[in-house]
Amino acid sequence: WRSGGILLKVFRFMMISQAERMTVPASNSLLKLLEEPPEKTLIVLTSSKYKQILPTIISRCRTVRFDPLTDCEIVEALVAQGGVSPDKARLIAGISGGSMTRAVALYDESFEGIRNLSFNYLKNCLDVNLFDRIGFAEKIPVCLSNGGGSISL
C-alpha cells in the first residue's frame, strides 16, 4: 500500500509440482536458478515428500506447510466438481488421508472394484486356511490388471 493506492509489481511465476520427482540434472539446474534467480520471479515448489528434495535446494527455499484437508472439505469438492455421490465421496474422503490428489485418484471406475475385492478378501480370510488365503492373494494382481471384479476362494 502506498498513499492509499496499490503498488503493483509484475512477477513471473514458475511452479514445479511434485518437486521430489526431479532428476539429478533437473535438481542441479534448479539449484543454479535458485542461487541466482531472475528478477521479479517467484518460484514455487510443491511436494508431499519434501525430505526427498536435495537439502541444498530446501536450504534456499522458504517452507510453507499445509495441513491435510478435512474429510468434509474433500466431500464438498468431490460432490461439487466431480459429480460424485455424497456417500461415495464420504468413503473416498475417509481413506484419502486428507489429500485431494489421492481422493481424485481413488475416484475412478476401478475404485469400486478394488474396494469390493479388498472387502471380499477380508471377509473370506476369516473362513479359510492359510494356503487358501495365499492362493487368493496371488490372484489379486491379475484381477486388478483386468480392471477389478471378483475372485473366489
XYZ file of N, CA and C in Angstrom:
459
model
N 0.852 -1.178 0.000
C 0.000 0.000 0.000
C 0.885 1.224 0.000
N 0.503 2.183 -0.764
C 1.292 3.399 -0.837
C 0.352 4.568 -1.095
N 0.317 5.476 -0.155
C -0.522 6.677 -0.277
C -1.962 6.342 -0.664
N -2.505 5.320 -0.035
C -3.887 4.957 -0.297
C -4.073 4.184 -1.592
N -3.028 3.992 -2.366
C -3.140 3.252 -3.619
C -2.408 1.920 -3.510
N -2.521 1.130 -4.514
C -1.855 -0.166 -4.523
C -0.638 -0.071 -5.426
N 0.487 -0.521 -4.905
C 1.704 -0.568 -5.692
C 1.750 -1.939 -6.363
N 1.644 -1.951 -7.666
C 1.624 -3.211 -8.397
C 3.003 -3.534 -8.946
N 3.384 -4.780 -8.796
C 4.629 -5.257 -9.380
C 4.283 -6.454 -10.242
N 4.924 -6.573 -11.347
C 4.682 -7.685 -12.239
C 5.742 -8.755 -11.968
N 5.275 -9.949 -11.655
C 6.168 -11.062 -11.366
C 5.955 -12.174 -12.370
N 7.003 -12.884 -12.641
C 6.876 -14.140 -13.379
C 6.680 -15.222 -12.334
N 5.904 -16.187 -12.666
C 5.570 -17.248 -11.718
C 5.953 -18.588 -12.331
N 6.756 -19.367 -11.592
C 7.152 -20.700 -12.039
C 6.770 -21.684 -10.946
N 6.052 -22.735 -11.325
C 5.632 -23.729 -10.338
C 6.136 -25.106 -10.748
N 6.757 -25.796 -9.799
C 7.229 -27.155 -10.023
C 6.471 -28.052 -9.065
N 5.556 -28.816 -9.620
C 4.739 -29.730 -8.823
C 5.491 -31.048 -8.655
N 5.316 -31.688 -7.521
C 5.993 -32.948 -7.194
C 7.498 -32.800 -7.374
N 8.052 -31.786 -6.734
C 9.471 -31.466 -6.886
C 10.385 -32.616 -6.472
N 9.905 -33.501 -5.627
C 10.725 -34.650 -5.210
C 11.006 -35.607 -6.361
N 10.278 -35.488 -7.445
C 10.443 -36.393 -8.586
C 11.451 -35.876 -9.620
N 12.070 -34.723 -9.340
C 13.051 -34.193 -10.282
C 14.253 -35.124 -10.388
N 14.790 -35.215 -11.582
C 16.016 -35.986 -11.782
C 17.182 -35.203 -11.179
N 18.326 -35.847 -11.049
C 19.513 -35.170 -10.510
C 19.902 -33.983 -11.397
N 19.953 -34.153 -12.730
C 20.283 -32.989 -13.556
C 19.282 -31.835 -13.400
N 17.996 -32.167 -13.296
C 16.983 -31.121 -13.113
C 17.165 -30.427 -11.764
N 17.464 -31.195 -10.734
C 17.703 -30.617 -9.405
C 18.902 -29.684 -9.426
N 19.956 -30.088 -10.112
C 21.155 -29.245 -10.201
C 20.879 -27.957 -10.976
N 20.086 -28.047 -12.029
C 19.710 -26.846 -12.786
C 18.873 -25.910 -11.930
N 17.937 -26.480 -11.174
C 17.111 -25.665 -10.292
C 17.964 -24.997 -9.224
N 18.928 -25.723 -8.700
C 19.819 -25.166 -7.679
C 20.545 -23.936 -8.227
N 21.028 -24.019 -9.448
C 21.698 -22.862 -10.072
C 20.729 -21.700 -10.227
N 19.494 -22.010 -10.608
C 18.481 -20.966 -10.756
C 18.168 -20.309 -9.414
N 18.101 -21.105 -8.359
C 17.807 -20.567 -7.028
C 18.963 -19.728 -6.484
N 20.182 -20.083 -6.863
C 21.345 -19.320 -6.402
C 21.370 -17.927 -7.015
N 20.922 -17.805 -8.259
C 20.867 -16.512 -8.937
C 19.532 -16.380 -9.657
N 18.452 -16.170 -8.889
C 17.120 -16.118 -9.515
C 16.957 -14.859 -10.373
N 16.203 -14.980 -11.450
C 15.911 -13.790 -12.264
C 15.085 -12.803 -11.444
N 15.211 -11.532 -11.790
C 14.451 -10.505 -11.079
C 12.947 -10.723 -11.259
N 12.221 -10.364 -10.242
C 10.755 -10.416 -10.263
C 10.222 -11.781 -10.697
N 10.833 -12.825 -10.178
C 10.394 -14.188 -10.478
C 10.080 -14.902 -9.180
N 8.925 -15.499 -9.120
C 8.507 -16.270 -7.960
C 8.531 -17.740 -8.351
N 9.345 -18.527 -7.655
C 9.472 -19.950 -7.941
C 8.823 -20.714 -6.797
N 7.851 -21.551 -7.118
C 7.126 -22.322 -6.111
C 7.354 -23.803 -6.385
N 7.804 -24.508 -5.363
C 7.958 -25.957 -5.445
C 6.891 -26.575 -4.564
N 6.221 -27.600 -5.050
C 5.269 -28.317 -4.212
C 5.730 -29.761 -4.090
N 5.495 -30.316 -2.910
C 5.893 -31.702 -2.673
C 5.201 -32.226 -1.430
N 4.786 -33.468 -1.492
C 4.268 -34.117 -0.292
C 5.386 -34.922 0.370
N 6.545 -34.950 -0.273
C 7.696 -35.703 0.248
C 8.942 -34.822 0.185
N 8.876 -33.675 0.847
C 9.940 -32.697 0.711
C 11.298 -33.205 1.192
N 11.322 -34.226 2.031
C 12.605 -34.762 2.505
C 13.377 -35.463 1.387
N 12.718 -35.736 0.273
C 13.387 -36.363 -0.866
C 14.005 -35.330 -1.811
N 13.793 -34.049 -1.522
C 14.394 -32.978 -2.323
C 15.784 -32.709 -1.772
N 16.714 -32.371 -2.656
C 18.080 -32.102 -2.214
C 18.090 -31.079 -1.077
N 18.818 -31.357 -0.001
C 18.886 -30.408 1.122
C 19.385 -29.024 0.705
N 20.249 -28.963 -0.299
C 20.743 -27.656 -0.757
C 19.629 -26.838 -1.412
N 18.666 -27.510 -2.026
C 17.513 -26.800 -2.594
C 16.610 -26.320 -1.461
N 16.335 -27.202 -0.513
C 15.484 -26.841 0.628
C 16.057 -25.637 1.378
N 17.377 -25.610 1.532
C 18.009 -24.529 2.296
C 17.854 -23.171 1.615
N 17.560 -23.157 0.340
C 17.407 -21.900 -0.398
C 15.937 -21.518 -0.607
N 15.043 -22.263 0.011
C 13.604 -22.018 -0.144
C 12.967 -21.685 1.200
N 11.848 -21.030 1.121
C 11.029 -20.791 2.308
C 9.970 -21.886 2.327
N 9.895 -22.608 3.433
C 8.966 -23.728 3.537
C 7.626 -23.254 4.094
N 6.567 -23.640 3.423
C 5.210 -23.363 3.883
C 4.498 -24.706 3.937
N 4.086 -25.111 5.125
C 3.412 -26.403 5.296
C 1.898 -26.185 5.297
N 1.205 -27.119 4.693
C -0.252 -27.084 4.657
C -0.787 -28.308 5.388
N -1.781 -28.089 6.209
C -2.417 -29.206 6.906
C -3.245 -30.012 5.906
N -3.429 -31.300 6.199
C -4.302 -32.103 5.334
C -5.714 -31.531 5.337
N -6.419 -31.737 4.246
C -7.817 -31.307 4.165
C -8.674 -32.166 5.086
N -9.759 -31.603 5.546
C -10.689 -32.388 6.348
C -11.528 -33.262 5.412
N -12.106 -34.305 5.965
C -12.990 -35.168 5.166
C -14.130 -34.350 4.566
N -14.649 -33.413 5.361
C -15.766 -32.582 4.901
C -15.360 -31.746 3.681
N -14.155 -31.171 3.691
C -13.684 -30.376 2.561
C -13.535 -31.235 1.305
N -13.025 -32.447 1.487
C -12.857 -33.348 0.345
C -14.213 -33.775 -0.210
N -15.155 -34.093 0.678
C -16.501 -34.486 0.241
C -17.129 -33.350 -0.562
N -17.061 -32.132 -0.041
C -17.649 -30.983 -0.733
C -17.053 -30.814 -2.130
N -15.720 -30.931 -2.229
C -15.057 -30.739 -3.520
C -15.418 -31.853 -4.501
N -15.442 -33.092 -4.041
C -15.771 -34.202 -4.931
C -17.200 -34.105 -5.441
N -18.116 -33.751 -4.559
C -19.527 -33.648 -4.956
C -19.718 -32.470 -5.906
N -19.090 -31.326 -5.587
C -19.284 -30.119 -6.395
C -18.603 -30.208 -7.759
N -17.392 -30.727 -7.796
C -16.622 -30.692 -9.042
C -16.614 -32.007 -9.795
N -16.717 -33.100 -9.061
C -16.575 -34.379 -9.733
C -17.868 -35.116 -9.981
N -18.976 -34.569 -9.493
C -20.239 -35.243 -9.682
C -20.328 -36.571 -8.946
N -19.607 -36.685 -7.840
C -19.593 -37.911 -7.042
C -20.762 -37.868 -6.072
N -21.397 -38.998 -5.826
C -22.490 -39.041 -4.858
C -21.917 -38.767 -3.465
N -22.704 -38.160 -2.581
C -22.208 -37.866 -1.237
C -21.724 -39.111 -0.487
N -22.414 -40.234 -0.629
C -21.990 -41.453 0.070
C -20.624 -41.932 -0.422
N -20.457 -41.944 -1.731
C -19.184 -42.377 -2.301
C -18.081 -41.380 -1.930
N -18.394 -40.092 -1.939
C -17.418 -39.057 -1.588
C -16.958 -39.214 -0.143
N -17.893 -39.552 0.769
C -17.514 -39.760 2.170
C -16.574 -40.953 2.310
N -16.845 -42.009 1.587
C -15.995 -43.197 1.617
C -14.590 -42.867 1.108
N -14.514 -42.173 -0.019
C -13.226 -41.798 -0.596
C -12.478 -40.855 0.338
N -13.183 -39.876 0.891
C -12.540 -38.913 1.797
C -11.955 -39.618 3.015
N -12.654 -40.624 3.501
C -12.189 -41.342 4.687
C -10.882 -42.083 4.486
N -10.590 -42.469 3.249
C -9.349 -43.209 3.018
C -8.312 -42.385 2.258
N -8.603 -41.116 2.002
C -7.689 -40.274 1.231
C -6.552 -39.697 2.065
N -6.694 -39.756 3.380
C -5.639 -39.204 4.229
C -5.521 -37.689 4.144
N -6.584 -37.009 3.770
C -6.557 -35.549 3.697
C -5.970 -35.007 2.408
N -5.706 -35.877 1.443
C -5.097 -35.467 0.178
C -6.141 -35.439 -0.934
N -6.342 -34.256 -1.511
C -7.290 -34.150 -2.623
C -6.765 -34.903 -3.838
N -5.462 -34.885 -4.045
C -4.868 -35.622 -5.162
C -5.167 -37.106 -5.037
N -4.995 -37.644 -3.826
C -5.271 -39.062 -3.598
C -6.764 -39.343 -3.751
N -7.605 -38.433 -3.274
C -9.054 -38.628 -3.377
C -9.487 -38.690 -4.839
N -8.949 -37.805 -5.664
C -9.298 -37.808 -7.081
C -8.794 -39.093 -7.741
N -7.589 -39.526 -7.358
C -7.050 -40.774 -7.929
C -7.901 -41.975 -7.527
N -8.438 -41.942 -6.310
C -9.281 -43.044 -5.858
C -10.614 -43.087 -6.597
N -11.051 -41.919 -7.054
C -12.329 -41.875 -7.758
C -12.111 -42.129 -9.243
N -12.082 -43.345 -9.578
C -12.109 -43.732 -10.976
C -12.941 -45.004 -11.057
N -13.111 -45.510 -12.209
C -14.013 -46.651 -12.399
C -13.546 -47.905 -11.662
N -12.230 -48.057 -11.453
C -11.751 -49.278 -10.811
C -11.820 -49.202 -9.283
N -12.104 -48.026 -8.726
C -12.125 -47.886 -7.267
C -13.096 -48.854 -6.611
N -14.298 -48.907 -7.125
C -15.294 -49.792 -6.504
C -14.894 -51.254 -6.648
N -14.293 -51.608 -7.778
C -13.816 -52.978 -7.967
C -12.734 -53.333 -6.963
N -11.806 -52.414 -6.744
C -10.729 -52.648 -5.774
C -11.304 -52.736 -4.366
N -12.230 -51.838 -4.043
C -12.848 -51.858 -2.720
C -13.589 -53.166 -2.486
N -14.370 -53.596 -3.470
C -15.118 -54.843 -3.333
C -14.190 -56.043 -3.238
N -13.121 -56.025 -4.017
C -12.140 -57.100 -3.975
C -11.491 -57.176 -2.593
N -11.114 -56.021 -2.046
C -10.493 -55.983 -0.722
C -11.460 -56.463 0.355
N -12.690 -55.994 0.270
C -13.696 -56.416 1.249
C -13.923 -57.919 1.162
N -14.037 -58.434 -0.047
C -14.229 -59.863 -0.276
C -13.069 -60.662 0.324
N -11.859 -60.183 0.112
C -10.666 -60.852 0.645
C -10.706 -60.900 2.172
N -10.979 -59.750 2.790
C -11.005 -59.703 4.255
C -12.114 -60.586 4.827
N -13.271 -60.541 4.202
C -14.393 -61.353 4.664
C -14.070 -62.842 4.557
N -13.478 -63.246 3.450
C -13.184 -64.660 3.235
C -11.995 -65.155 4.053
N -11.113 -64.250 4.455
C -9.955 -64.660 5.269
C -10.383 -65.264 6.598
N -11.526 -64.878 7.075
C -11.997 -65.396 8.354
C -12.417 -66.859 8.253
N -12.763 -67.297 7.051
C -13.347 -68.622 6.881
C -12.432 -69.665 6.250
N -11.215 -69.285 5.869
C -10.365 -70.231 5.133
C -9.005 -70.391 5.805
N -8.288 -71.434 5.381
C -6.964 -71.674 5.954
C -5.900 -70.819 5.259
N -4.694 -70.854 5.774
C -3.602 -70.021 5.295
C -3.296 -70.266 3.814
N -3.276 -71.511 3.373
C -2.931 -71.812 1.982
C -3.951 -71.243 1.007
N -5.233 -71.293 1.379
C -6.261 -70.705 0.528
C -6.104 -69.179 0.464
N -5.741 -68.557 1.592
C -5.512 -67.109 1.615
C -4.367 -66.721 0.692
N -3.290 -67.502 0.729
C -2.135 -67.206 -0.132
C -2.538 -67.341 -1.602
N -3.279 -68.384 -1.940
C -3.750 -68.563 -3.315
C -4.615 -67.403 -3.770
N -5.488 -66.938 -2.865
C -6.342 -65.799 -3.172
C -5.498 -64.559 -3.416
N -4.519 -64.315 -2.542
C -3.659 -63.133 -2.661
C -2.882 -63.145 -3.970
N -2.494 -64.319 -4.434
C -1.748 -64.411 -5.693
C -2.611 -64.042 -6.898
N -3.924 -64.162 -6.780
C -4.831 -63.838 -7.882
C -5.127 -62.331 -7.962
N -4.879 -61.593 -6.897
C -5.258 -60.173 -6.837
C -4.606 -59.345 -7.946
N -3.275 -59.420 -8.159
C -2.691 -58.574 -9.213
C -3.291 -58.825 -10.592
N -3.606 -60.067 -10.911
C -4.199 -60.390 -12.206
C -5.583 -59.767 -12.305
N -6.341 -59.881 -11.245
C -7.690 -59.316 -11.242
C -7.642 -57.797 -11.381
N -6.726 -57.141 -10.661
C -6.616 -55.686 -10.733
C -6.173 -55.231 -12.111
N -5.286 -55.976 -12.746
C -4.829 -55.593 -14.080
C -5.952 -55.733 -15.107
N -6.959 -56.515 -14.768
C -8.129 -56.667 -15.655
C -9.255 -55.710 -15.284
N -8.974 -54.728 -14.425
C -9.962 -53.722 -14.065
C -10.811 -54.063 -12.872
N -10.401 -55.021 -12.053
C -11.159 -55.360 -10.853
C -12.106 -56.505 -11.102
N -13.061 -56.654 -10.246
C -14.017 -57.757 -10.368
C -14.049 -58.549 -9.098
N -14.213 -59.847 -9.223
C -14.266 -60.670 -8.018
C -13.405 -61.909 -8.200
N -12.957 -62.413 -7.076
C -12.152 -63.626 -7.040
C -12.782 -64.508 -5.986
N -12.950 -65.774 -6.309
C -13.496 -66.667 -5.301
C -12.377 -67.562 -4.769
N -12.552 -67.997 -3.540
C -11.568 -68.865 -2.903
C -11.842 -70.306 -3.252
